[in-house]
Amino acid sequence: MAQASDSIRFILNDTEVALSDVSPTATLLDYLRLERRLTGTKEGCAEGDCGACTVLVGRLSNDGENGERLVYESVNACIRFVGSLNATHIVSVEHLAAQDGTLHPVQQAMVDFHGSQCGFCTPGFVMSLYGLWLTNENPSRAAIEKALQGNLCRCTGYEPIVRAAEAAARERPSAIFDPITRTREAVTARLKALRSTETIVIRKGEDCLIVPADATGLATVLDEHPTATIVAGATDVGLWVTKQMRPLNPAVFINGIAELQRIERTEVGLTIGAGVSYTAAFDALSKAYPAFGQLIDRIGGEQVRNMGTIGGNIANGSPIGDSPPPLIVLGASVSLRSKNGARTMPLEDFFIAYGKQDRKPGEFVESIFVPTLPEGDHFAAYKVSKRRDEDISALLGAFRVSLDEDNRVRTALVAFGGMAATPKRAKAVEAALIGQPWSEETIHAAQAALESDYQPITDWRATSAYRMLAAKNLLMRFFLESTGETVQLQRFEDVA
Amino acid sequence: MDKSTFEEQTTISGPMHTRLRHDSAHKHVAGTADYIDDMPEPAGTLHGALGLTDRAHAEILEMDLSAVAALPGVVCVLSASDMPHSNDISPSHLHDEPVLADGRVQFHGQPAFAVIAETREIARRAARLAKITYRDLPHLIDVADAMVQGGELVTQPLTLQRGDAEGELERAPRRLKGQMRIGGQEHFYLEGHIALAIPGEDDEMTVWSSTQHPSEIQHMVAHVLGVPSNAVTVNVRRMGGGFGGKETQGNQFAALAAVAARKLRRAVKFRPDRDDDMMATGKRHDFLVDYDVGFDDEGRIHAVHANYAARCGYSSDLSGPVTDRALFHADSSYSYPHVKLTSQPLKTNTVSNTAYRGFGGPQGMVGAERIIEEIAYALGKDPLEIRKLNFYGEKGSGRDVTPYHQKIEDNIIHRIVGELEASADYQARRAAIIDFNKSSRVIRKGIALTPVKFGISFTMTAFNQAGALVHIYQDGSVHLNHGGTEMGQGLYTKVAQVLADSFQIDIDRVKITATTTGKVPNTSATAASSGSDLNGMAAFDAARQIKDRLVAFAAERWQTTPEHVTFVANHVKIGEELVPFPDFIRQAYTARIQLSAAGFYKTPKIHWDRATGRGTPFYYFAYGAAVSEVSIDTLTGEYLIDRVDVLHDVGRSLNPAIDLGQIEGGFVQGMGWLTTEELWWDEKGRLRTHAPSTYKIPLASDRPKIFNVRLAEWSENAEKTIGRSKAVGEPPFMLPISVLEALSMAVASVADYRECPRLDTPATPERILMAVERLRRM
């Protein structure tokens, strides 16, 4: 029998599994398909963008506000590493139907409403719909579309799938029928028992994966392996493996560390642990900064938001990461920790150059602090992408101004993603705004200043000319919106 | 006999013309529908990966594969010289498509070698270890560049001509010239290409291939191996989507798997990674259309002269028939009294473009609708008015002849458009939108109604044939095979309905198993929307043969005449006697009646003479129309599709549920092509949009917010098709041209509709914003 500290232990549908022979790059999808022959889960893209591999992962969540509870979230099995599964419950499509073959309501609705044609994406859709069915008894169309943002279908045009989601929500057979509802308490107990209190270390050949049990353990591990790859949500690192075939050695999986999952709210601001997913952060952020909530709805698909963390979005230093620009204008700071202690710096100083951040070997991002927005400050963040949802930004602008009693700009903070090699402040724009009347003339002057702040590149997402023009126009949108004009397209009144 | 059962059941479940779910729906949702990668692998199965080149055009000076071969787990490495008989898989038989690049690289990503290894991961890893030395050659990526640089063609161009286009253009009261770029499209079938080859004894090879064209896979594998076709069996139960992308593009994977399987005497599977699939297989052709139109002050077209230049890639593949079909649809629904249309299938150093739903037709029609828009904006009129003025007339009106000299005999476009215009409240909504735009600074709206007329039949006449094999077993259960393949379109369901209807038995007594070349030979690709037209009729023919024998048997046994033998609701009625179908079949078996038949069908009436550009290439036309309303954000170019109304003609629908699914799905796929799906090559000729992270097909949240789709229930095919139905696969793909045009109208509003925005496709937010800027400066 494997020891707690040398195996990854989880529940797969009904079966408890302990794996002590796991490569740090082994994915859940390959494990399901190749080792367990559970072939209902499909590979469509191997990069977390199509959703054909969607499964639910149940985990014990404790964000500090609601106490500990078992939550099930849709994830992309293709970029979810087996090493990140300790003390979780994996639910694949094979688990849904009853023993006698009776379909689950979400499955039956997909049949009844002709929600499948070629059928290849269908198990993934079923799992996303199941995730929604579990958590929302009366989903709006906006909520359904949000739940399906991470699932591509090329055949149906989605309409019958949305109808199926609405119909399934109305079908609530006895709880005994639903495989997750039925086992909630038992699974909670089993997952508690599967949690490891010590660092898990698994070696396979030359490779090594490490799962620290807590933040102190993580600091110790990183002290010993300063160049280790830290893996949180794996929505970026997953692709290093599936697409670039890069080794991760050692890989340190931090998604199970409870201390990094905390969200703390005080009068002065919000502290978000580095391991908090977009989904988990959504409520707190959208309450404090509504524009941020709308933005999160357009980051990745549901599966990616369930996996991806704000800490990871910062730590990977991408020039097109969506959360840094708004966090920068909100004045966020980032806390780094290592065995030798902790330090805090303004977030904008963290990004040094393309692919380079101010993180020393042995350090990890522990949390992000976002100050409360002062009363009267205008704040907005706008994403522009080729496709509205589940797309990487062509550019992203974040804006914050405060005005004095004469309607002049007292403070101005503007930052963009996608316009430079790092998320970057537009200091010339800010200078053109500060002290000026809050008027269209001032905006025109500030628009011109954008050209000295950025020289954006041309690539497949957008040309340089478009990026510059759209950036200028976002500034105008911010102004018009602050005066109460409707200037944004909204698909639904109710934001999911 | 059991008369009570008959009284209870007077109808069967699942006849033709009923809403029936997809035959695999239950398995799809349960995750138990097997795709090729889900099948249990034969013991010792090996896995292949492609070795891709990274030059757009180059000579290969040296290919050092030692590191590839040396990686532990690699079993063998194949290059061009390892093809046992031939390195050619050109579907056009122009011998211009090697399995593996032989000395010369003609596009970035062209496979030059293949790795076979113990696991897929090892094969993929090893494929990156090659050291290839190149001598770069000049490359041409873009259509416009290819036109300027000599305009080398991959196949013979086509000219369609009627009347005196040049002369009438000169004489027309008004004349306009313009150019339009129409983007290509990646199929993005959710299941990528895959082939599993299993060697048998002697020369035999069984290949499971995700293909729309099993017979061609069979021929190509036989050709590359150098064995007769009878040694190769190709099977496919279902594909996870095809859309034309699996008509010819599966050849290389099947050929490589078979070559490796033959060499190693082990089963070999090829399943490329999504990025490799998108880089190494062809897409929809993008076009550059130059048009010249003469018209009068009313908006009536006098003459059209247009050239359709296409990026075909490095080889011919299906580019000939694709560019032909673009010309066949360059009239959309409009009568051009004088016309000259030319195609220009250009060679470029890009992946060889291929079939894609509509097969050039959509590009032809988008060009035609642009011409209508130009006329409308030039005259300050609603494009719909110009459309109606130029529609083909009724049969015999003199305005019923196409540029290819086929007379249109089944024209229903006036009725379709008229009904939709009324039911969608087009005129009032257009007026309201014009009003809205006057007072809205940032958000602008647009609305457009566009028609569809799509010609049904393969333009290659020989392909318009099909076979089916029907067995009735002693227990009365029916087994069906036909040459069509199931890729999600519900073909198996529809053909099973035909049999259920023919024998008047419940559909669950009919089983269709994997399409296989061993049961129905010499099949055509499941393409050109022809699947149910051809295979439905072939199955119908097989049923007819068996029924004839059964009727003769019954008449003799029951001492009556054939008129008194009928098939009714799971029974055979002989005189006044009702015999349950299984009992009847058992008696027929005992009487030694042959209970199996091979059916056959060939489409009547059609012929086509490409050399003269004259003929009747299409058996009939399918029609439809859509009204789309959109909103755009003039600060960023972002947009939403607010509402779409569709009225579409499928004749007498075989299965309204499946047909509606084809229409809705085709609409959204076509909308993606015209809006967010952009293929982008860099200056080195690398396709940089080769995965869903960079290539954006529509999501649920992109579909029309209000989406009303109706079938023209009064329609019936004028020709004797199966159940008087019409094909449905491709025609709906062109309905979203209305989306493009509605976007165009919203853009035009910033210059008070004085200028045609000349919006190219895909109309990404960037193109919308740039068009807005251009018009604002005018």
PDB file of N, CA and C in Angstrom, chain A residues 33 37 42-44 47 49 107 111 116-120 141 145 149 154-155 158-159 163 242-243 245 386-387 389-391 440 460 462-463 466 469 473 477 491, chain B residues 28-29 35 37-38 124-125 128 186-187 271 273-275 356 441 488 633 635-636 638 661 664-665 669 677-678 691-694 696-698 701 703 705 766:
ATOM      1  N   ARG A  33      -8.362   8.174 -20.605  1.00  0.00           N
ATOM      2  CA  ARG A  33      -8.546   7.475 -21.887  1.00  0.00           C
ATOM      3  C   ARG A  33      -7.618   6.276 -22.059  1.00  0.00           C
ATOM      4  N   ARG A  37      -9.375   3.496 -19.855  1.00  0.00           N
ATOM      5  CA  ARG A  37     -10.252   3.210 -21.001  1.00  0.00           C
ATOM      6  C   ARG A  37     -11.631   3.849 -20.824  1.00  0.00           C
ATOM      7  N   LYS A  42     -13.303  13.199 -24.489  1.00  0.00           N
ATOM      8  CA  LYS A  42     -12.602  13.275 -25.777  1.00  0.00           C
ATOM      9  C   LYS A  42     -11.494  14.311 -25.768  1.00  0.00           C
ATOM     10  N   GLU A  43     -10.532  14.106 -26.655  1.00  0.00           N
ATOM     11  CA  GLU A  43      -9.542  15.154 -26.892  1.00  0.00           C
ATOM     12  C   GLU A  43      -9.899  15.897 -28.172  1.00  0.00           C
ATOM     13  N   GLY A  44     -10.154  17.197 -28.043  1.00  0.00           N
ATOM     14  CA  GLY A  44     -10.451  17.991 -29.227  1.00  0.00           C
ATOM     15  C   GLY A  44      -9.316  18.918 -29.600  1.00  0.00           C
ATOM     16  N   GLU A  47      -5.594  21.898 -25.511  1.00  0.00           N
ATOM     17  CA  GLU A  47      -5.104  23.175 -24.989  1.00  0.00           C
ATOM     18  C   GLU A  47      -6.164  23.934 -24.193  1.00  0.00           C
ATOM     19  N   ASP A  49      -9.281  24.718 -24.863  1.00  0.00           N
ATOM     20  CA  ASP A  49     -10.076  25.703 -25.571  1.00  0.00           C
ATOM     21  C   ASP A  49     -11.357  25.164 -26.174  1.00  0.00           C
ATOM     22  N   GLN A 107     -28.648  14.629 -19.770  1.00  0.00           N
ATOM     23  CA  GLN A 107     -28.421  13.799 -20.953  1.00  0.00           C
ATOM     24  C   GLN A 107     -29.715  13.617 -21.735  1.00  0.00           C
ATOM     25  N   VAL A 111     -30.816  14.654 -25.661  1.00  0.00           N
ATOM     26  CA  VAL A 111     -31.419  13.753 -26.655  1.00  0.00           C
ATOM     27  C   VAL A 111     -32.731  14.358 -27.164  1.00  0.00           C
ATOM     28  N   SER A 116     -27.244  16.910 -30.008  1.00  0.00           N
ATOM     29  CA  SER A 116     -26.012  16.336 -30.562  1.00  0.00           C
ATOM     30  C   SER A 116     -26.196  16.072 -32.042  1.00  0.00           C
ATOM     31  N   GLN A 117     -25.146  16.296 -32.797  1.00  0.00           N
ATOM     32  CA  GLN A 117     -25.158  15.861 -34.195  1.00  0.00           C
ATOM     33  C   GLN A 117     -24.010  14.876 -34.407  1.00  0.00           C
ATOM     34  N   CYS A 118     -22.786  15.395 -34.547  1.00  0.00           N
ATOM     35  CA  CYS A 118     -21.687  14.424 -34.697  1.00  0.00           C
ATOM     36  C   CYS A 118     -21.391  13.749 -33.368  1.00  0.00           C
ATOM     37  N   GLY A 119     -21.700  14.417 -32.272  1.00  0.00           N
ATOM     38  CA  GLY A 119     -21.601  13.796 -30.964  1.00  0.00           C
ATOM     39  C   GLY A 119     -20.248  13.865 -30.288  1.00  0.00           C
ATOM     40  N   PHE A 120     -19.245  14.378 -30.978  1.00  0.00           N
ATOM     41  CA  PHE A 120     -17.897  14.329 -30.414  1.00  0.00           C
ATOM     42  C   PHE A 120     -17.714  15.334 -29.278  1.00  0.00           C
ATOM     43  N   ARG A 141     -30.634  32.584 -19.714  1.00  0.00           N
ATOM     44  CA  ARG A 141     -29.870  32.320 -20.936  1.00  0.00           C
ATOM     45  C   ARG A 141     -28.428  32.828 -20.774  1.00  0.00           C
ATOM     46  N   GLU A 145     -25.204  30.472 -21.297  1.00  0.00           N
ATOM     47  CA  GLU A 145     -24.128  30.797 -22.241  1.00  0.00           C
ATOM     48  C   GLU A 145     -22.789  30.905 -21.534  1.00  0.00           C
ATOM     49  N   GLN A 149     -19.291  28.745 -22.304  1.00  0.00           N
ATOM     50  CA  GLN A 149     -18.267  29.521 -23.014  1.00  0.00           C
ATOM     51  C   GLN A 149     -17.035  28.693 -23.369  1.00  0.00           C
ATOM     52  N   ARG A 154     -19.369  22.410 -33.438  1.00  0.00           N
ATOM     53  CA  ARG A 154     -19.282  22.868 -34.821  1.00  0.00           C
ATOM     54  C   ARG A 154     -20.525  22.496 -35.621  1.00  0.00           C
ATOM     55  N   CYS A 155     -21.411  21.676 -35.050  1.00  0.00           N
ATOM     56  CA  CYS A 155     -22.542  21.159 -35.831  1.00  0.00           C
ATOM     57  C   CYS A 155     -23.857  21.870 -35.578  1.00  0.00           C
ATOM     58  N   TYR A 158     -25.651  25.535 -31.462  1.00  0.00           N
ATOM     59  CA  TYR A 158     -25.858  25.716 -30.018  1.00  0.00           C
ATOM     60  C   TYR A 158     -27.311  25.874 -29.580  1.00  0.00           C
ATOM     61  N   GLU A 159     -28.181  26.339 -30.457  1.00  0.00           N
ATOM     62  CA  GLU A 159     -29.549  26.637 -30.031  1.00  0.00           C
ATOM     63  C   GLU A 159     -30.193  25.428 -29.328  1.00  0.00           C
ATOM     64  N   ARG A 163     -31.519  25.117 -25.381  1.00  0.00           N
ATOM     65  CA  ARG A 163     -32.871  24.672 -25.035  1.00  0.00           C
ATOM     66  C   ARG A 163     -32.817  23.461 -24.096  1.00  0.00           C
ATOM     67  N   THR A 242       1.464  20.024 -23.379  1.00  0.00           N
ATOM     68  CA  THR A 242       0.736  19.372 -24.475  1.00  0.00           C
ATOM     69  C   THR A 242       1.160  19.896 -25.839  1.00  0.00           C
ATOM     70  N   LYS A 243       1.604  21.130 -25.911  1.00  0.00           N
ATOM     71  CA  LYS A 243       1.936  21.704 -27.216  1.00  0.00           C
ATOM     72  C   LYS A 243       3.442  21.805 -27.440  1.00  0.00           C
ATOM     73  N   MET A 245       5.723  20.298 -25.449  1.00  0.00           N
ATOM     74  CA  MET A 245       6.336  19.075 -24.934  1.00  0.00           C
ATOM     75  C   MET A 245       7.528  19.378 -24.039  1.00  0.00           C
ATOM     76  N   LYS A 386     -11.204  39.304 -30.823  1.00  0.00           N
ATOM     77  CA  LYS A 386     -11.845  38.974 -32.094  1.00  0.00           C
ATOM     78  C   LYS A 386     -13.210  38.353 -31.826  1.00  0.00           C
ATOM     79  N   ARG A 387     -13.223  37.376 -30.925  1.00  0.00           N
ATOM     80  CA  ARG A 387     -14.482  36.777 -30.511  1.00  0.00           C
ATOM     81  C   ARG A 387     -14.777  37.288 -29.116  1.00  0.00           C
ATOM     82  N   ASP A 389     -16.271  36.122 -26.370  1.00  0.00           N
ATOM     83  CA  ASP A 389     -15.955  35.312 -25.187  1.00  0.00           C
ATOM     84  C   ASP A 389     -14.850  34.306 -25.501  1.00  0.00           C
ATOM     85  N   GLU A 390     -14.255  33.809 -24.461  1.00  0.00           N
ATOM     86  CA  GLU A 390     -13.201  32.806 -24.558  1.00  0.00           C
ATOM     87  C   GLU A 390     -12.210  33.132 -25.673  1.00  0.00           C
ATOM     88  N   ASP A 391     -11.676  34.302 -25.602  1.00  0.00           N
ATOM     89  CA  ASP A 391     -10.636  34.684 -26.556  1.00  0.00           C
ATOM     90  C   ASP A 391      -9.564  35.434 -25.781  1.00  0.00           C
ATOM     91  N   GLU A 440     -14.586  66.094 -23.581  1.00  0.00           N
ATOM     92  CA  GLU A 440     -14.168  65.427 -24.815  1.00  0.00           C
ATOM     93  C   GLU A 440     -12.877  66.009 -25.368  1.00  0.00           C
ATOM     94  N   TRP A 460      -1.637  38.027 -35.333  1.00  0.00           N
ATOM     95  CA  TRP A 460      -2.894  37.422 -35.763  1.00  0.00           C
ATOM     96  C   TRP A 460      -4.097  37.914 -34.974  1.00  0.00           C
ATOM     97  N   ALA A 462      -4.533  41.192 -34.035  1.00  0.00           N
ATOM     98  CA  ALA A 462      -4.889  42.541 -34.482  1.00  0.00           C
ATOM     99  C   ALA A 462      -3.670  43.196 -35.123  1.00  0.00           C
ATOM    100  N   THR A 463      -3.941  44.198 -35.958  1.00  0.00           N
ATOM    101  CA  THR A 463      -2.834  44.985 -36.485  1.00  0.00           C
ATOM    102  C   THR A 463      -2.472  46.069 -35.465  1.00  0.00           C
ATOM    103  N   TYR A 466      -4.988  48.926 -35.664  1.00  0.00           N
ATOM    104  CA  TYR A 466      -6.256  48.686 -34.965  1.00  0.00           C
ATOM    105  C   TYR A 466      -6.070  48.809 -33.465  1.00  0.00           C
ATOM    106  N   LEU A 469      -5.909  52.485 -32.584  1.00  0.00           N
ATOM    107  CA  LEU A 469      -7.196  53.162 -32.764  1.00  0.00           C
ATOM    108  C   LEU A 469      -8.204  52.711 -31.702  1.00  0.00           C
ATOM    109  N   ASN A 473     -10.079  54.786 -28.706  1.00  0.00           N
ATOM    110  CA  ASN A 473     -11.541  54.796 -28.592  1.00  0.00           C
ATOM    111  C   ASN A 473     -12.021  54.275 -27.240  1.00  0.00           C
ATOM    112  N   ARG A 477     -14.659  55.742 -24.788  1.00  0.00           N
ATOM    113  CA  ARG A 477     -15.767  54.968 -24.193  1.00  0.00           C
ATOM    114  C   ARG A 477     -15.820  55.215 -22.682  1.00  0.00           C
ATOM    115  N   ARG A 491     -25.229  41.794 -24.428  1.00  0.00           N
ATOM    116  CA  ARG A 491     -26.084  40.751 -24.982  1.00  0.00           C
ATOM    117  C   ARG A 491     -27.300  40.523 -24.099  1.00  0.00           C
TER     118      ARG A 491
ATOM    119  N   HIS B  28     -24.267   9.275 -27.884  1.00  0.00           N
ATOM    120  CA  HIS B  28     -23.503  10.525 -27.816  1.00  0.00           C
ATOM    121  C   HIS B  28     -23.492  11.081 -26.388  1.00  0.00           C
ATOM    122  N   VAL B  29     -24.680  11.172 -25.798  1.00  0.00           N
ATOM    123  CA  VAL B  29     -24.768  11.832 -24.492  1.00  0.00           C
ATOM    124  C   VAL B  29     -24.214  10.954 -23.370  1.00  0.00           C
ATOM    125  N   TYR B  35     -15.761   6.585 -31.426  1.00  0.00           N
ATOM    126  CA  TYR B  35     -15.013   7.161 -32.543  1.00  0.00           C
ATOM    127  C   TYR B  35     -13.747   6.309 -32.662  1.00  0.00           C
ATOM    128  N   ASP B  37     -10.671   6.644 -32.233  1.00  0.00           N
ATOM    129  CA  ASP B  37      -9.688   6.645 -31.137  1.00  0.00           C
ATOM    130  C   ASP B  37     -10.224   5.961 -29.878  1.00  0.00           C
ATOM    131  N   ASP B  38     -11.519   5.703 -29.856  1.00  0.00           N
ATOM    132  CA  ASP B  38     -12.114   5.061 -28.682  1.00  0.00           C
ATOM    133  C   ASP B  38     -12.158   3.549 -28.803  1.00  0.00           C
ATOM    134  N   ARG B 124       5.317  11.934 -31.111  1.00  0.00           N
ATOM    135  CA  ARG B 124       5.242  13.397 -31.241  1.00  0.00           C
ATOM    136  C   ARG B 124       6.555  14.056 -30.809  1.00  0.00           C
ATOM    137  N   ARG B 125       7.108  13.539 -29.722  1.00  0.00           N
ATOM    138  CA  ARG B 125       8.355  14.106 -29.198  1.00  0.00           C
ATOM    139  C   ARG B 125       9.490  13.903 -30.208  1.00  0.00           C
ATOM    140  N   ARG B 128      10.026  16.093 -33.415  1.00  0.00           N
ATOM    141  CA  ARG B 128      10.633  17.428 -33.313  1.00  0.00           C
ATOM    142  C   ARG B 128      12.147  17.394 -33.340  1.00  0.00           C
ATOM    143  N   GLU B 186     -11.182  27.257 -41.669  1.00  0.00           N
ATOM    144  CA  GLU B 186     -10.752  25.955 -41.152  1.00  0.00           C
ATOM    145  C   GLU B 186     -12.007  25.169 -40.764  1.00  0.00           C
ATOM    146  N   HIS B 187     -12.012  23.876 -41.078  1.00  0.00           N
ATOM    147  CA  HIS B 187     -13.221  23.093 -40.811  1.00  0.00           C
ATOM    148  C   HIS B 187     -13.532  23.009 -39.316  1.00  0.00           C
ATOM    149  N   ARG B 271      -3.025   9.793 -35.256  1.00  0.00           N
ATOM    150  CA  ARG B 271      -3.982  10.826 -34.835  1.00  0.00           C
ATOM    151  C   ARG B 271      -3.199  12.107 -34.590  1.00  0.00           C
ATOM    152  N   ASP B 273      -2.032  15.790 -33.645  1.00  0.00           N
ATOM    153  CA  ASP B 273      -2.431  16.826 -32.692  1.00  0.00           C
ATOM    154  C   ASP B 273      -3.223  17.896 -33.453  1.00  0.00           C
ATOM    155  N   ARG B 274      -4.095  18.613 -32.749  1.00  0.00           N
ATOM    156  CA  ARG B 274      -4.925  19.624 -33.403  1.00  0.00           C
ATOM    157  C   ARG B 274      -4.080  20.620 -34.217  1.00  0.00           C
ATOM    158  N   ASP B 275      -2.964  21.043 -33.667  1.00  0.00           N
ATOM    159  CA  ASP B 275      -2.143  22.029 -34.394  1.00  0.00           C
ATOM    160  C   ASP B 275      -1.603  21.430 -35.685  1.00  0.00           C
ATOM    161  N   TYR B 356     -15.084  22.277 -48.620  1.00  0.00           N
ATOM    162  CA  TYR B 356     -15.671  22.759 -47.366  1.00  0.00           C
ATOM    163  C   TYR B 356     -17.116  23.155 -47.662  1.00  0.00           C
ATOM    164  N   ARG B 441     -25.108  57.560 -31.035  1.00  0.00           N
ATOM    165  CA  ARG B 441     -23.756  58.002 -31.371  1.00  0.00           C
ATOM    166  C   ARG B 441     -22.802  56.836 -31.584  1.00  0.00           C
ATOM    167  N   GLY B 488     -22.580  13.225 -38.459  1.00  0.00           N
ATOM    168  CA  GLY B 488     -23.389  14.051 -37.565  1.00  0.00           C
ATOM    169  C   GLY B 488     -24.630  14.570 -38.244  1.00  0.00           C
ATOM    170  N   ASP B 633     -20.522  48.270 -32.377  1.00  0.00           N
ATOM    171  CA  ASP B 633     -19.946  49.301 -31.527  1.00  0.00           C
ATOM    172  C   ASP B 633     -18.935  50.049 -32.387  1.00  0.00           C
ATOM    173  N   LEU B 635     -16.882  52.207 -31.713  1.00  0.00           N
ATOM    174  CA  LEU B 635     -15.601  52.562 -31.081  1.00  0.00           C
ATOM    175  C   LEU B 635     -14.596  51.417 -31.177  1.00  0.00           C
ATOM    176  N   THR B 636     -15.099  50.187 -31.185  1.00  0.00           N
ATOM    177  CA  THR B 636     -14.181  49.043 -31.207  1.00  0.00           C
ATOM    178  C   THR B 636     -14.418  48.113 -32.392  1.00  0.00           C
ATOM    179  N   GLU B 638     -16.706  45.883 -32.336  1.00  0.00           N
ATOM    180  CA  GLU B 638     -17.374  44.674 -31.816  1.00  0.00           C
ATOM    181  C   GLU B 638     -18.846  44.689 -32.206  1.00  0.00           C
ATOM    182  N   GLY B 661     -31.848  21.129 -37.514  1.00  0.00           N
ATOM    183  CA  GLY B 661     -30.497  21.113 -36.947  1.00  0.00           C
ATOM    184  C   GLY B 661     -29.442  21.472 -37.980  1.00  0.00           C
ATOM    185  N   GLU B 664     -29.866  25.374 -38.575  1.00  0.00           N
ATOM    186  CA  GLU B 664     -29.318  26.194 -37.474  1.00  0.00           C
ATOM    187  C   GLU B 664     -27.796  26.074 -37.415  1.00  0.00           C
ATOM    188  N   GLY B 665     -27.336  24.838 -37.518  1.00  0.00           N
ATOM    189  CA  GLY B 665     -25.891  24.607 -37.424  1.00  0.00           C
ATOM    190  C   GLY B 665     -25.145  25.185 -38.614  1.00  0.00           C
ATOM    191  N   GLN B 669     -22.271  28.116 -38.522  1.00  0.00           N
ATOM    192  CA  GLN B 669     -20.953  27.847 -39.111  1.00  0.00           C
ATOM    193  C   GLN B 669     -20.632  28.868 -40.213  1.00  0.00           C
ATOM    194  N   GLU B 677     -13.883  34.014 -37.857  1.00  0.00           N
ATOM    195  CA  GLU B 677     -12.899  32.982 -38.203  1.00  0.00           C
ATOM    196  C   GLU B 677     -11.903  33.536 -39.210  1.00  0.00           C
ATOM    197  N   GLU B 678     -10.690  33.778 -38.740  1.00  0.00           N
ATOM    198  CA  GLU B 678      -9.687  34.411 -39.592  1.00  0.00           C
ATOM    199  C   GLU B 678      -8.431  33.550 -39.651  1.00  0.00           C
ATOM    200  N   ALA B 691      -4.984  26.707 -34.009  1.00  0.00           N
ATOM    201  CA  ALA B 691      -5.527  26.037 -32.822  1.00  0.00           C
ATOM    202  C   ALA B 691      -6.707  26.887 -32.352  1.00  0.00           C
ATOM    203  N   PRO B 692      -7.579  26.322 -31.525  1.00  0.00           N
ATOM    204  CA  PRO B 692      -8.736  27.120 -31.109  1.00  0.00           C
ATOM    205  C   PRO B 692      -8.369  28.343 -30.271  1.00  0.00           C
ATOM    206  N   SER B 693      -7.161  28.375 -29.725  1.00  0.00           N
ATOM    207  CA  SER B 693      -6.761  29.557 -28.965  1.00  0.00           C
ATOM    208  C   SER B 693      -6.558  30.761 -29.881  1.00  0.00           C
ATOM    209  N   THR B 694      -6.287  30.499 -31.147  1.00  0.00           N
ATOM    210  CA  THR B 694      -6.016  31.603 -32.071  1.00  0.00           C
ATOM    211  C   THR B 694      -7.023  31.667 -33.213  1.00  0.00           C
ATOM    212  N   LYS B 696     -10.968  31.413 -34.084  1.00  0.00           N
ATOM    213  CA  LYS B 696     -12.146  31.551 -33.236  1.00  0.00           C
ATOM    214  C   LYS B 696     -13.443  31.214 -33.973  1.00  0.00           C
ATOM    215  N   ILE B 697     -13.941  30.009 -33.722  1.00  0.00           N
ATOM    216  CA  ILE B 697     -15.246  29.624 -34.259  1.00  0.00           C
ATOM    217  C   ILE B 697     -16.327  30.123 -33.293  1.00  0.00           C
ATOM    218  N   PRO B 698     -17.566  30.235 -33.761  1.00  0.00           N
ATOM    219  CA  PRO B 698     -18.603  30.790 -32.881  1.00  0.00           C
ATOM    220  C   PRO B 698     -18.830  29.955 -31.618  1.00  0.00           C
ATOM    221  N   SER B 701     -22.547  31.940 -27.137  1.00  0.00           N
ATOM    222  CA  SER B 701     -22.872  33.350 -26.915  1.00  0.00           C
ATOM    223  C   SER B 701     -22.683  34.202 -28.178  1.00  0.00           C
ATOM    224  N   ARG B 703     -24.179  33.054 -31.079  1.00  0.00           N
ATOM    225  CA  ARG B 703     -25.297  32.729 -31.953  1.00  0.00           C
ATOM    226  C   ARG B 703     -26.332  33.844 -31.877  1.00  0.00           C
ATOM    227  N   LYS B 705     -29.153  36.140 -30.945  1.00  0.00           N
ATOM    228  CA  LYS B 705     -29.835  36.186 -29.655  1.00  0.00           C
ATOM    229  C   LYS B 705     -31.281  35.719 -29.802  1.00  0.00           C
ATOM    230  N   GLU B 766     -12.029  44.183 -36.076  1.00  0.00           N
ATOM    231  CA  GLU B 766     -11.046  45.085 -36.680  1.00  0.00           C
ATOM    232  C   GLU B 766     -11.517  45.582 -38.049  1.00  0.00           C
TER     233      GLU B 766
END
